[in-house]
PDB file of C-alpha atoms in Angstrom:
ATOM      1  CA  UNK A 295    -118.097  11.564 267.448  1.00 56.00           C
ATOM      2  CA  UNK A 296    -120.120  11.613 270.689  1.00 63.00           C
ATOM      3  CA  UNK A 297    -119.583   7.934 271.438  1.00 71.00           C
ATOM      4  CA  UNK A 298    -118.777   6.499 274.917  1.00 69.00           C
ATOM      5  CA  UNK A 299    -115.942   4.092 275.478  1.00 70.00           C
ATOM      6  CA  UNK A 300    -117.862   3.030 278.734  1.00 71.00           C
ATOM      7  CA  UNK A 301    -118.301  -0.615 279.522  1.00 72.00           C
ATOM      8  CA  UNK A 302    -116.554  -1.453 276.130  1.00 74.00           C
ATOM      9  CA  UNK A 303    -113.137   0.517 276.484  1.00 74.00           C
ATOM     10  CA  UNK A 304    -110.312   1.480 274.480  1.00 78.00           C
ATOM     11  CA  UNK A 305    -110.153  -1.559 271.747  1.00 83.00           C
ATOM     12  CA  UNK A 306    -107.321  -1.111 270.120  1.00 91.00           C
ATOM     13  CA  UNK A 307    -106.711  -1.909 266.187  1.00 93.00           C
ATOM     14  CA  UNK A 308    -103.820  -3.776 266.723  1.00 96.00           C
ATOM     15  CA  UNK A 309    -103.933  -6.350 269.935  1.00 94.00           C
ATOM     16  CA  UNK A 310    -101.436  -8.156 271.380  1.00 95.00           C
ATOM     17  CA  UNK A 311    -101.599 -11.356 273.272  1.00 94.00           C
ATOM     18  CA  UNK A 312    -101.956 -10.538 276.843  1.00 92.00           C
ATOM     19  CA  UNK A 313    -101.404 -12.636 280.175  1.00 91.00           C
ATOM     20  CA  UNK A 314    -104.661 -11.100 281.257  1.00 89.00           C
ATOM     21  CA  UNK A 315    -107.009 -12.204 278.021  1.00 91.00           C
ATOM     22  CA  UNK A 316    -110.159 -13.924 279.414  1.00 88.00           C
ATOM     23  CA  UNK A 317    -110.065 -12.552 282.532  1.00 85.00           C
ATOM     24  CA  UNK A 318    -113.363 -11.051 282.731  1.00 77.00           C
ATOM     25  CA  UNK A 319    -112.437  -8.203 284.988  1.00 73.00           C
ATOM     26  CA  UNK A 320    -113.235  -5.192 283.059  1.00 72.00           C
ATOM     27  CA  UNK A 321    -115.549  -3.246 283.884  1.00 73.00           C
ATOM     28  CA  UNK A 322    -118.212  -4.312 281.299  1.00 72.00           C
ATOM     29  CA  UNK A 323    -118.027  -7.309 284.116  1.00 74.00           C
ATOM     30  CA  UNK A 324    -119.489  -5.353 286.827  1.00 77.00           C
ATOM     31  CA  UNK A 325    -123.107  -5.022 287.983  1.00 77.00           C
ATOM     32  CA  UNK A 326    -122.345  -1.646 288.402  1.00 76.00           C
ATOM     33  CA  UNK A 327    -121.104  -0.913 284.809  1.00 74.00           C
ATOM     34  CA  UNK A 328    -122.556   1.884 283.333  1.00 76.00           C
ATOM     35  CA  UNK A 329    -123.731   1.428 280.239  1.00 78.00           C
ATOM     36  CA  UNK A 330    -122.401   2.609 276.465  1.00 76.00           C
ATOM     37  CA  UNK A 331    -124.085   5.351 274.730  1.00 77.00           C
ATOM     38  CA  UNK A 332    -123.878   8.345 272.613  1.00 79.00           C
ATOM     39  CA  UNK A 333    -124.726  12.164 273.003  1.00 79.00           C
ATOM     40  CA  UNK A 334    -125.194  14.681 270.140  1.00 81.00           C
ATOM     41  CA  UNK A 335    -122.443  17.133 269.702  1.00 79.00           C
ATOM     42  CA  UNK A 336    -122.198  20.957 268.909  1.00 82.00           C
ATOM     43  CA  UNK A 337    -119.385  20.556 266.955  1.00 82.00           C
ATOM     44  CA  UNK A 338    -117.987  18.354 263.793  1.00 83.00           C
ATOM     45  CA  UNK A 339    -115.278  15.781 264.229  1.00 80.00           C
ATOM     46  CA  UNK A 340    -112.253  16.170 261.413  1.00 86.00           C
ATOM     47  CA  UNK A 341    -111.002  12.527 261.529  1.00 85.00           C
ATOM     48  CA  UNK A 342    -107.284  12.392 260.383  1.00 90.00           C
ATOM     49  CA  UNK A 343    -106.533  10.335 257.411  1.00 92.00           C
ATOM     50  CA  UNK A 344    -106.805   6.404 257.604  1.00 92.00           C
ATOM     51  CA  UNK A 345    -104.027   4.816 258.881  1.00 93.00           C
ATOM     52  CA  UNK A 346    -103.024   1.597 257.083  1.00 96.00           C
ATOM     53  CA  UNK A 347    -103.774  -0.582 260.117  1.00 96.00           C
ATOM     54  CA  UNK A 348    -104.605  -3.344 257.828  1.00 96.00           C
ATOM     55  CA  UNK A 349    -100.992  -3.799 256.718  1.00 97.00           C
ATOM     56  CA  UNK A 350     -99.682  -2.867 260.297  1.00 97.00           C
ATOM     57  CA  UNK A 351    -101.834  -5.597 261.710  1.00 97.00           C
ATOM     58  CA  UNK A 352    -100.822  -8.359 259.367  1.00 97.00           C
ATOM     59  CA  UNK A 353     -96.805  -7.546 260.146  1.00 97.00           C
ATOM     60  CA  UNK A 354     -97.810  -7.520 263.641  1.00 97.00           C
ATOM     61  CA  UNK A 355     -99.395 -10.793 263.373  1.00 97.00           C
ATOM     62  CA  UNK A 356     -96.548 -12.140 261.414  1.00 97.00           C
ATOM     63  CA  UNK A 357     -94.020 -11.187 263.710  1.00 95.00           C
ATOM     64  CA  UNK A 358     -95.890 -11.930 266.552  1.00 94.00           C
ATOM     65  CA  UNK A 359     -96.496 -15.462 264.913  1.00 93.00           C
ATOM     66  CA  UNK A 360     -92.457 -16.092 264.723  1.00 93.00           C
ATOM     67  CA  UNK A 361     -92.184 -14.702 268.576  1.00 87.00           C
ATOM     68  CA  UNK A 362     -92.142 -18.142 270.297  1.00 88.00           C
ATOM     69  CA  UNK A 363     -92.146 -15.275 273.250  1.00 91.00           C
ATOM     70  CA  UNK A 364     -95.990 -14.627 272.543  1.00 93.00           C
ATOM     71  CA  UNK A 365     -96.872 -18.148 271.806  1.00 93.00           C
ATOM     72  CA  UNK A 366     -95.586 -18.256 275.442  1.00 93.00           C
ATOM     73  CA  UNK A 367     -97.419 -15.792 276.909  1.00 94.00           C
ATOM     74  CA  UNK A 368    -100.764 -17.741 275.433  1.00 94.00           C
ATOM     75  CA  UNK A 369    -100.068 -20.992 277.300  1.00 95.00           C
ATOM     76  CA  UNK A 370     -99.647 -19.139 280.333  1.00 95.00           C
ATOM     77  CA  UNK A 371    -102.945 -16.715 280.018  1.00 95.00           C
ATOM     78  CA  UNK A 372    -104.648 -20.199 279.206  1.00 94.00           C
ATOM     79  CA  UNK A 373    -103.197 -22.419 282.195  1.00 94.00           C
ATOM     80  CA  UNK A 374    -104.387 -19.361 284.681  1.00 92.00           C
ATOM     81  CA  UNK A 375    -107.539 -19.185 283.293  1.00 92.00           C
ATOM     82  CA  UNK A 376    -108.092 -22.773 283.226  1.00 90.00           C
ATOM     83  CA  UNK A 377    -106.361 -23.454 286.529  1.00 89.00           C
ATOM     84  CA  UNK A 378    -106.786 -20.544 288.759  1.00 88.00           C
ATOM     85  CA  UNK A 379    -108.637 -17.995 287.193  1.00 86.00           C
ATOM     86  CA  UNK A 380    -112.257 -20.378 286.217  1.00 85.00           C
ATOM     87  CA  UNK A 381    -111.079 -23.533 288.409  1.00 84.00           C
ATOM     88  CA  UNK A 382    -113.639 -25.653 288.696  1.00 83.00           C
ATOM     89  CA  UNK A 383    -111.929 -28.830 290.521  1.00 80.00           C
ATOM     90  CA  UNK A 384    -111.490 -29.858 293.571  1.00 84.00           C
ATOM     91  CA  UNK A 385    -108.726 -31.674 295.605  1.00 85.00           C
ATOM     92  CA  UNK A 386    -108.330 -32.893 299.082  1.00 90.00           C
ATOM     93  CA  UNK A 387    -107.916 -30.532 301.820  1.00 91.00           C
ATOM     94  CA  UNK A 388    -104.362 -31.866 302.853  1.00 94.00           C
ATOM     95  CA  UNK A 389    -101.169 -29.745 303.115  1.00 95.00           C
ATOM     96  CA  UNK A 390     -99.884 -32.004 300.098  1.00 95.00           C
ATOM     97  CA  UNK A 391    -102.438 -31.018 297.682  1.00 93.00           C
ATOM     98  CA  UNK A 392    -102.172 -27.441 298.799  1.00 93.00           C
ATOM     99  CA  UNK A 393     -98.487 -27.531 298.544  1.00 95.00           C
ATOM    100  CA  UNK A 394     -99.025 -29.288 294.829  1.00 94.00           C
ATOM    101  CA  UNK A 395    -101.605 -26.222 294.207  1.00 92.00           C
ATOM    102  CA  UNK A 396     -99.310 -23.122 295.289  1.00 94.00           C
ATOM    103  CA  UNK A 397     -96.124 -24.757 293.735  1.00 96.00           C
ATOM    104  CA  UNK A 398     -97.906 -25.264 290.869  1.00 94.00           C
ATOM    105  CA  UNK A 399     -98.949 -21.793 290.153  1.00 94.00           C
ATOM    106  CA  UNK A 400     -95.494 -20.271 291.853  1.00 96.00           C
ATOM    107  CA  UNK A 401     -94.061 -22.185 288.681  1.00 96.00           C
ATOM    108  CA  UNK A 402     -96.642 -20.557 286.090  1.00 95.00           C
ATOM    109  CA  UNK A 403     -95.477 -17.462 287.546  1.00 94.00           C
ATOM    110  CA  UNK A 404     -91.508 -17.972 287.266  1.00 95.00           C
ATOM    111  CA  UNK A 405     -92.071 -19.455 283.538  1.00 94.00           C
ATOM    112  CA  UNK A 406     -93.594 -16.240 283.170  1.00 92.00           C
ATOM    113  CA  UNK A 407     -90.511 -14.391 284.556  1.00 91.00           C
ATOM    114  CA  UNK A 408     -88.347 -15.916 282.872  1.00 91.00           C
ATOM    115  CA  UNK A 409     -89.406 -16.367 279.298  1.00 88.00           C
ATOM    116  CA  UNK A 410     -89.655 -12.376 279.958  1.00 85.00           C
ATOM    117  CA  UNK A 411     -85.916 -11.634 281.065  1.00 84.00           C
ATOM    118  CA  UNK A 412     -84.767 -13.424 277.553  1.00 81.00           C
ATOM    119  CA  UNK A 413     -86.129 -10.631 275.653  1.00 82.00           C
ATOM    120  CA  UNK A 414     -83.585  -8.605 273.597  1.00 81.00           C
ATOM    121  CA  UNK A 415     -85.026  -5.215 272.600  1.00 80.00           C
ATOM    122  CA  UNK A 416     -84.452  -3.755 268.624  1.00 84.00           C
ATOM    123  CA  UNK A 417     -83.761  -0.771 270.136  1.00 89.00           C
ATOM    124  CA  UNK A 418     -82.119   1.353 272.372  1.00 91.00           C
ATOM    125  CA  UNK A 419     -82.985   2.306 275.770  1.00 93.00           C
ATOM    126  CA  UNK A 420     -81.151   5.564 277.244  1.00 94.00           C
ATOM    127  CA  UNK A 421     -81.952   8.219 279.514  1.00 95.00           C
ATOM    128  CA  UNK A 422     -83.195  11.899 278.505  1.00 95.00           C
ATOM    129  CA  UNK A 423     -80.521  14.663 279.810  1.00 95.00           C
ATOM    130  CA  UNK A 424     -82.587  16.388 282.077  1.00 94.00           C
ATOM    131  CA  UNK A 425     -83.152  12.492 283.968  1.00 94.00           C
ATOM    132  CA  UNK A 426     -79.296  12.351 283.342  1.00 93.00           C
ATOM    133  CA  UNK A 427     -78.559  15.887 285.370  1.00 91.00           C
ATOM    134  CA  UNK A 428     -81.273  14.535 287.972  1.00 91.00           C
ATOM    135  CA  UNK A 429     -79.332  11.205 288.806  1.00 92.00           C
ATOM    136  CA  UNK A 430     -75.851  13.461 288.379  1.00 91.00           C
ATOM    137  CA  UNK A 431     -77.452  15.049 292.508  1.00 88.00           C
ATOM    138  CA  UNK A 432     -79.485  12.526 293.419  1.00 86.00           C
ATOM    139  CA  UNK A 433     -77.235   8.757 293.226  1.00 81.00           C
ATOM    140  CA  UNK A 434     -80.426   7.344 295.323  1.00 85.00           C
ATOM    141  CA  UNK A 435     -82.332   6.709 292.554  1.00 90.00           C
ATOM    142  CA  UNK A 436     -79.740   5.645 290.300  1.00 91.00           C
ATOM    143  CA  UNK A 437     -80.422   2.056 291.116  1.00 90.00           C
ATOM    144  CA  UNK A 438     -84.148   2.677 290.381  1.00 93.00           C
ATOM    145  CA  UNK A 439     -83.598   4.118 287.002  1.00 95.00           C
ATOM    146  CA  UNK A 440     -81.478   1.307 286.201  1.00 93.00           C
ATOM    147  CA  UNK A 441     -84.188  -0.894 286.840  1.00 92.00           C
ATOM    148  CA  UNK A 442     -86.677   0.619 285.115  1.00 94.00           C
ATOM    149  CA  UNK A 443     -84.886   0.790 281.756  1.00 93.00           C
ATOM    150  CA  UNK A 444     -83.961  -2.283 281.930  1.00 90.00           C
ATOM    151  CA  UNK A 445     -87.714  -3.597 282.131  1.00 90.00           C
ATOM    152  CA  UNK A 446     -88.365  -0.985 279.470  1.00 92.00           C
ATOM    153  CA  UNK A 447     -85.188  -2.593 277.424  1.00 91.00           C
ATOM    154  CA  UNK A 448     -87.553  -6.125 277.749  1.00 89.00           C
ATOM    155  CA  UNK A 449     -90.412  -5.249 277.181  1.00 92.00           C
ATOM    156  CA  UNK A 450     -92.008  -7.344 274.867  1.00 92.00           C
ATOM    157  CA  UNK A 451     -95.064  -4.753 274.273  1.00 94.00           C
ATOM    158  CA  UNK A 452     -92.660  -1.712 274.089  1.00 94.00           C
ATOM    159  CA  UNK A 453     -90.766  -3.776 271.490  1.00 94.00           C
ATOM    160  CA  UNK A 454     -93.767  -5.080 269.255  1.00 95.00           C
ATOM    161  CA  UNK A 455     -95.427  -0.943 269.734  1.00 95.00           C
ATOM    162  CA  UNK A 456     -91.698  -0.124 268.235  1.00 95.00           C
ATOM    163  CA  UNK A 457     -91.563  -2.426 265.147  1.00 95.00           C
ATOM    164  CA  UNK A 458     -95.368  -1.357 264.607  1.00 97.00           C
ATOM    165  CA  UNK A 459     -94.535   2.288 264.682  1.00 96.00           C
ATOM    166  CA  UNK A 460     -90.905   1.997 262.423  1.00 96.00           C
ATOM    167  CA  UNK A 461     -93.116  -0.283 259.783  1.00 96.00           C
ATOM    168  CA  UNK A 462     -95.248   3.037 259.612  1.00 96.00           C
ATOM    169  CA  UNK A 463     -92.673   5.122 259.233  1.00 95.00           C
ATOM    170  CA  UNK A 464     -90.929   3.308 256.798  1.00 94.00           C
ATOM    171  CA  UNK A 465     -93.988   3.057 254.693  1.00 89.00           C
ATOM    172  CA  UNK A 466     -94.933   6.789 254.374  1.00 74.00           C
TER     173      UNK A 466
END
């Protein structure tokens, strides 16, 4: 289409509450942000058909409106904005108030942690056999792999892209 994604980004069609809303640190932030535009192309675009993002949107919405998981995630994007992020208050310069401060947001932090490790996934997480030969020689990072599906296995975002992707399939 010749149009730049630069200072705007990648907007996706279906968003997902984020810890990092309202952050302002993207790059359309910066002074040094260069700025969107468009350039004429030699050749045509052939746009695939329309998804039904419409639809997919609203179940999104709905599901992530029973999620108490997302709700969640809103209170704490909106305390670290308010609190950390744009603080605008003071408090005295004594190593209780400082304490009060770091404890405070140390607890943000672990709410965040754990509301996170009570997520059950709808689906199932395994390894590929070629990663399954890999781990067979090397036990080393057997521990890592472990790891990482189990974050994958939580994932809130991996679990919401899931149900988003089976509702399409199921529709067509």
């Amino acid at each position: 289409t010749g149009k730049s994604h630069q200072s705007v980004g990648v907007i996706p069609d279906i968003e997902l509450p984020s810890l990092y809303d309202n952050f302002d640190t993207r790059e359309r932030y910066e002074d040094f942000a260069l700025q969107n535009d468009s350039i004429q192309t030699k050749y045509k675009f052939t746009p695939l058909k329309p998804l039904p993002i419409e639809k997919l949107d609203a179940e999104s919405k709905n599901r992530i409106g029973a999620n108490g998981i997302f709700d969640e995630i809103k209170s704490i994007n909106e305390q670290l904005v308010e609190n950390y992020i744009k603080k605008n208050i003071s408090y005295p310069l004594t190593l209780d108030a400082i304490h009060q401060d770091i404890s405070s947001y140390i607890e943000l932090w672990e709410r965040y942690y754990s509301i996170i490790a009570e997520q059950k996934a709808s689906y199932s997480v395994k390894n590929t056999t070629s990663t399954e030969d890999v781990l067979q020689y090397n036990s080393d990072e057997t521990k890592s792999n472990e790891e990482i599906m189990e974050a994958i296995s939580k994932d809130i975002y991996i679990n919401e892209a899931y149900s988003i992707l089976s509702n399409y399939i199921n529709q067509n």
